[in-house]
Coordinates of C-alpha atoms in Angstrom, one line a residue:
M1 CA 101.5 39.3 159.1
S2 CA 100.5 36.1 157.9
L3 CA 102.1 34.6 154.6
L4 CA 100.3 36.0 151.7
T5 CA 99.0 32.9 149.5
D6 CA 96.8 32.3 146.5
K7 CA 93.6 30.0 146.0
F8 CA 95.9 26.8 146.0
G9 CA 97.9 28.0 148.9
R10 CA 101.1 29.0 146.8
P11 CA 103.0 31.8 148.6
M12 CA 104.3 34.9 146.6
K13 CA 108.0 34.9 147.1
D14 CA 109.4 36.0 143.9
L15 CA 109.0 39.0 141.9
R16 CA 110.1 39.4 138.1
I17 CA 110.1 43.0 137.0
S18 CA 110.6 43.7 133.2
V19 CA 112.6 47.1 132.8
I20 CA 112.2 47.7 129.0
D21 CA 110.4 46.0 126.4
R22 CA 113.2 46.4 123.8
C23 CA 115.7 44.2 122.8
N24 CA 118.9 44.2 120.4
F25 CA 118.3 40.4 119.6
R26 CA 115.5 39.3 117.1
C27 CA 115.5 35.6 118.2
T28 CA 113.0 33.7 115.9
Y29 CA 111.2 32.1 118.7
C30 CA 110.7 35.2 120.8
M31 CA 110.7 38.5 118.8
P32 CA 110.8 37.7 114.9
K33 CA 111.7 40.6 112.6
E34 CA 108.7 39.6 110.7
I35 CA 106.6 41.1 113.4
F36 CA 109.2 43.1 115.5
G37 CA 110.8 44.9 112.6
R38 CA 112.1 48.5 112.4
D39 CA 108.7 49.8 112.4
F40 CA 107.5 48.2 115.5
A41 CA 106.1 50.4 118.1
F42 CA 108.0 50.1 121.3
M43 CA 106.7 51.9 124.5
P44 CA 107.9 55.6 124.7
K45 CA 110.0 56.4 127.9
E46 CA 107.0 57.8 129.8
Q47 CA 104.8 54.6 129.6
L48 CA 107.9 52.8 131.3
L49 CA 108.0 52.6 135.0
S50 CA 110.6 55.1 136.4
F51 CA 113.2 53.8 138.7
E52 CA 111.8 55.5 141.8
E53 CA 108.3 53.8 140.8
I54 CA 110.0 50.5 140.4
E55 CA 111.4 50.9 143.7
R56 CA 108.2 51.8 145.6
L57 CA 106.7 49.0 144.0
A58 CA 109.2 46.5 145.1
R59 CA 109.3 47.7 148.7
N60 CA 105.6 47.0 148.7
F61 CA 105.9 43.6 147.4
I62 CA 108.8 42.8 149.8
A63 CA 106.6 44.2 152.7
L64 CA 104.0 41.2 151.6
G65 CA 106.7 38.3 151.5
V66 CA 108.5 38.6 148.3
Q67 CA 112.3 37.6 149.1
K68 CA 113.9 37.4 145.5
I69 CA 113.8 39.8 142.5
R70 CA 114.9 39.1 138.8
L71 CA 115.1 42.1 136.5
T72 CA 114.3 41.1 133.0
G73 CA 113.2 42.6 129.5
G74 CA 113.2 42.5 126.7
E75 CA 116.9 43.0 127.2
P76 CA 117.4 44.8 130.5
L77 CA 120.8 46.0 129.8
L78 CA 119.4 48.3 127.4
R79 CA 117.8 50.2 130.1
R80 CA 119.9 53.4 130.6
D81 CA 121.4 53.8 134.1
L82 CA 120.3 50.1 135.1
P83 CA 122.9 49.8 137.9
L84 CA 121.2 52.8 139.7
L85 CA 118.0 50.9 140.1
I86 CA 119.8 47.8 141.6
K87 CA 121.3 49.8 144.1
K88 CA 117.9 51.3 145.0
L89 CA 116.7 47.6 145.2
T90 CA 119.4 46.2 147.2
A91 CA 118.9 48.8 149.7
I92 CA 115.1 47.6 150.8
K93 CA 115.1 46.0 153.8
G94 CA 113.9 42.3 153.4
L95 CA 115.3 41.7 149.9
E96 CA 117.3 38.5 150.1
D97 CA 118.1 37.8 146.4
I98 CA 118.5 40.1 143.4
G99 CA 119.4 38.7 139.8
L100 CA 118.9 39.6 136.3
T101 CA 118.3 37.7 133.1
T102 CA 120.1 38.8 129.8
N103 CA 121.1 37.9 126.5
G104 CA 124.8 38.7 127.4
S105 CA 125.7 40.9 124.5
L106 CA 126.4 43.9 126.8
L107 CA 127.3 41.8 129.9
A108 CA 131.2 42.3 129.5
L109 CA 130.6 45.9 129.6
M110 CA 128.5 46.2 132.4
A111 CA 129.5 43.1 134.5
Q112 CA 131.5 45.2 137.0
K113 CA 129.2 47.9 137.3
L114 CA 126.4 45.6 138.0
K115 CA 128.4 43.8 140.8
D116 CA 129.2 47.1 142.5
A117 CA 125.5 48.1 142.5
G118 CA 124.9 44.8 144.2
L119 CA 123.4 42.5 141.6
Q120 CA 124.3 38.8 142.8
R121 CA 123.2 36.6 139.9
V122 CA 123.1 36.6 136.1
N123 CA 121.2 34.3 133.9
V124 CA 122.5 34.3 130.4
S125 CA 120.4 33.2 127.2
L126 CA 122.7 31.4 124.8
D127 CA 121.2 28.6 122.4
A128 CA 124.2 27.7 120.5
L129 CA 128.1 27.6 120.2
N130 CA 128.1 27.3 116.5
S131 CA 128.7 30.9 115.3
E132 CA 126.5 30.5 112.1
L133 CA 123.6 28.8 114.0
F134 CA 123.6 31.2 116.9
K135 CA 123.5 34.2 114.3
S136 CA 120.7 32.7 112.5
I137 CA 118.8 32.2 115.9
N138 CA 119.1 35.7 117.3
D139 CA 118.9 37.5 113.5
S140 CA 121.1 40.2 114.6
G141 CA 124.3 39.0 113.5
V142 CA 125.8 38.7 117.0
G143 CA 128.2 35.7 117.5
P144 CA 128.3 33.6 120.6
E145 CA 132.0 34.7 121.2
R146 CA 130.5 38.2 122.5
V147 CA 128.2 36.3 124.7
L148 CA 130.8 34.1 126.0
M149 CA 133.1 37.1 126.7
G150 CA 130.3 38.6 128.7
I151 CA 129.8 35.5 130.6
Q152 CA 133.6 35.2 131.4
K153 CA 133.6 38.8 132.7
A154 CA 130.9 38.1 135.1
K155 CA 132.2 35.4 136.4
E156 CA 135.6 37.3 137.2
V157 CA 133.9 40.3 138.9
G158 CA 132.2 37.5 141.3
L159 CA 128.8 37.2 139.9
E160 CA 127.1 33.9 139.9
V161 CA 126.3 32.7 136.1
K162 CA 123.9 30.1 134.8
V163 CA 123.2 29.7 131.2
N164 CA 119.9 29.3 129.6
M165 CA 119.5 27.3 126.6
V166 CA 116.0 27.1 124.7
V167 CA 116.0 23.9 122.7
K168 CA 113.6 23.8 119.7
K169 CA 113.4 20.8 117.1
E170 CA 115.0 21.4 113.8
M171 CA 116.5 24.8 115.2
N172 CA 119.5 23.7 117.7
E173 CA 119.1 20.2 119.0
Q174 CA 122.7 19.4 117.6
E175 CA 124.0 21.9 120.1
I176 CA 122.9 20.0 123.0
I177 CA 126.1 17.9 123.8
P178 CA 128.6 20.8 122.8
M179 CA 126.8 23.2 124.9
A180 CA 126.8 20.6 127.8
K181 CA 130.7 19.9 127.3
Y182 CA 131.6 23.5 127.2
F183 CA 130.0 24.7 130.2
R184 CA 130.8 21.2 132.2
E185 CA 134.3 22.4 131.8
Q186 CA 133.7 25.8 132.8
G187 CA 132.1 24.9 135.9
I188 CA 128.9 26.8 135.0
T189 CA 125.3 25.4 135.3
L190 CA 123.5 25.0 132.0
R191 CA 119.7 24.9 131.9
Y192 CA 118.0 23.5 128.9
I193 CA 114.5 25.0 128.5
E194 CA 111.5 23.3 126.5
F195 CA 110.4 25.5 123.8
M196 CA 107.4 27.1 125.4
D197 CA 104.2 28.7 123.8
V198 CA 104.6 32.3 125.4
G199 CA 103.1 34.9 123.1
Q200 CA 101.5 34.7 119.8
S201 CA 104.3 35.3 117.5
N202 CA 106.6 32.2 117.8
S203 CA 104.7 29.6 115.9
W204 CA 104.5 27.0 118.5
D205 CA 103.5 23.8 118.2
F206 CA 104.0 20.5 120.0
S207 CA 105.8 19.1 117.2
K208 CA 108.7 21.6 117.8
V209 CA 109.0 20.7 121.6
I210 CA 112.2 18.8 122.7
T211 CA 111.3 17.1 125.9
K212 CA 113.4 16.9 128.9
R213 CA 113.3 13.3 128.7
E214 CA 114.8 13.1 125.1
I215 CA 117.5 15.6 125.9
F216 CA 118.5 13.5 129.5
E217 CA 118.7 10.6 127.0
K218 CA 121.1 12.2 124.8
L219 CA 123.2 13.4 127.6
S220 CA 123.2 10.2 129.4
K221 CA 125.1 8.8 126.5
H222 CA 128.2 11.0 127.3
F223 CA 127.9 11.9 131.1
E224 CA 126.7 10.2 134.2
L225 CA 124.0 12.2 135.8
V226 CA 123.0 12.3 139.5
A227 CA 119.7 13.8 140.6
V228 CA 120.2 17.0 142.9
D229 CA 117.2 17.8 145.3
P230 CA 115.4 21.2 144.8
A231 CA 117.1 24.0 146.9
Y232 CA 113.7 26.0 147.7
L233 CA 110.0 25.7 147.2
G234 CA 109.2 27.0 143.6
E235 CA 112.5 25.9 142.0
V236 CA 111.5 25.4 138.5
A237 CA 114.5 23.6 137.2
K238 CA 114.8 20.0 137.6
R239 CA 118.7 19.7 138.8
Y240 CA 121.5 17.2 138.2
R241 CA 125.1 16.9 138.8
Y242 CA 127.9 15.4 136.6
K243 CA 129.1 12.5 138.5
E244 CA 132.8 13.2 138.0
S245 CA 132.8 16.8 138.8
G246 CA 130.8 19.3 140.7
S247 CA 129.3 21.1 137.7
E248 CA 125.4 21.1 137.4
V249 CA 122.9 20.8 134.5
G250 CA 119.2 21.5 134.8
F251 CA 116.0 21.3 132.8
I252 CA 113.1 23.7 132.8
T253 CA 110.1 21.5 131.9
S254 CA 107.0 23.6 131.6
V255 CA 105.6 21.7 128.8
S256 CA 106.4 18.1 129.5
A257 CA 106.2 18.4 133.2
S258 CA 104.8 21.7 134.8
F259 CA 105.6 22.9 138.0
C260 CA 102.3 25.1 138.5
S261 CA 101.7 23.7 142.2
T262 CA 104.9 25.2 143.4
C263 CA 105.0 28.7 141.3
T264 CA 105.7 31.7 143.5
R265 CA 106.0 34.4 140.9
A266 CA 104.4 37.4 140.4
R267 CA 105.6 39.4 137.3
I268 CA 105.7 43.4 136.5
A269 CA 105.7 44.2 133.0
A270 CA 107.8 47.3 131.8
D271 CA 104.6 49.3 131.7
G272 CA 103.8 48.5 135.3
K273 CA 101.2 45.9 134.8
M274 CA 101.1 42.9 137.1
Y275 CA 100.8 39.3 136.0
T276 CA 100.5 36.4 137.9
C277 CA 101.3 33.8 135.3
L278 CA 104.0 33.8 132.5
F279 CA 101.1 32.8 129.9
A280 CA 98.2 35.4 131.1
S281 CA 96.3 37.3 129.1
N282 CA 95.3 40.3 131.1
G283 CA 97.3 42.3 134.0
F284 CA 96.4 45.0 136.6
D285 CA 97.8 48.5 136.2
F286 CA 100.0 49.6 138.9
R287 CA 101.6 52.1 136.9
E288 CA 98.1 54.0 137.2
L289 CA 98.0 53.5 141.2
L290 CA 101.8 54.9 141.6
R291 CA 101.2 58.0 139.4
S292 CA 97.9 58.8 141.5
D293 CA 97.8 59.7 145.1
K294 CA 97.3 56.3 146.3
S295 CA 99.0 55.5 149.8
D296 CA 101.3 52.3 150.2
E297 CA 98.6 50.6 152.1
E298 CA 96.1 50.6 149.1
I299 CA 99.0 49.5 146.8
Q300 CA 99.4 46.4 149.4
S301 CA 95.8 46.1 149.2
A302 CA 95.6 45.8 145.6
I303 CA 98.3 43.3 145.5
M304 CA 97.0 41.3 148.3
N305 CA 93.7 40.8 146.4
I306 CA 95.2 40.0 143.0
W307 CA 97.3 37.3 144.5
G308 CA 94.9 36.2 147.2
N309 CA 92.4 35.5 144.3
R310 CA 95.0 33.8 142.0
I311 CA 94.0 30.4 140.3
D312 CA 96.6 30.4 137.4
R313 CA 97.8 27.0 136.4
Y314 CA 98.0 27.2 132.9
S315 CA 100.6 24.6 132.0
D316 CA 98.8 21.9 134.1
E317 CA 95.8 22.6 131.8
R318 CA 97.4 23.2 128.5
T319 CA 96.1 21.3 125.4
E320 CA 96.7 21.7 121.7
E321 CA 93.7 23.3 121.7
S322 CA 94.4 26.1 124.3
T323 CA 97.6 26.8 123.1
K324 CA 96.0 28.1 119.7
N325 CA 92.8 29.6 121.3
K326 CA 94.2 31.4 124.4
K327 CA 95.3 35.0 123.6
K328 CA 98.8 35.5 125.4
I329 CA 101.2 38.5 126.0
E330 CA 104.5 38.5 124.3
M331 CA 107.5 37.2 126.2
S332 CA 109.6 40.4 125.6
Y333 CA 106.8 42.5 127.1
I334 CA 106.3 40.4 130.4
G335 CA 109.6 39.3 130.6
G336 CA 111.0 35.7 131.4

């Protein structure tokens, strides 16, 4: 079969699957309590894709060229028996890599089971080392010590670990250097993420963005950084190595320097809708197909049609006006 590409010639190589829309954090830039409060209606269990449905859908995506899967949420470790799903996915012929994005709060408890099931990598979100600041960001009373314990456990069991830090002006810019120093000493890659306009509820505007250039300038006063070539097509992080060590630091620059031209990601939300961009408004309902009598050939035909007609390049086209007027789905729903 010839390589499946979209209207701009971008292949479909990566699949991000959200397994749950719930999270035990209420980060102010993602799921603020004012909106995602105690009475917020999350999806009932029957609306979520079952593990068998996720496995079947993944198998069809892999048959069309997907090589990497990343499980997301919400907080994916809240999904009951998640290692069983990982075991099912790792058994699919053609899958080369499987990772997971987590806030790390349950990672110490789950790391060994995840590794045993076949998970290879975890990306852990951590926005500050200062305890009071981190608690104010996640608005859930969880300190960084719990996340750091999860990171350490993941390393001990043999998982590859990267740490993601969303940097937002007037929120945590003072943590840029402490985070760099700590994870450099740990030999763990830290990636700075520019504050993005995902969803409708995070009160995003350009004035809150700290760009890669600004972060790099801060780091350069403390460390000598050497650029590292991308490891593969579609790698989103711009990578650098600390000259005096083997540790790396990366930047995810979807605001200041978009990477739409090499985006190879398809996304499945927790209810089975497929999205072709993190900033999308509408998705295609695969849950309906999976719960009907449609064949795998019909499912693959739908995937090919959606990806073949894909023209998304939101970050290339972003303007202050478009960020206000475009209706976007929430990060907790689509996954990172």
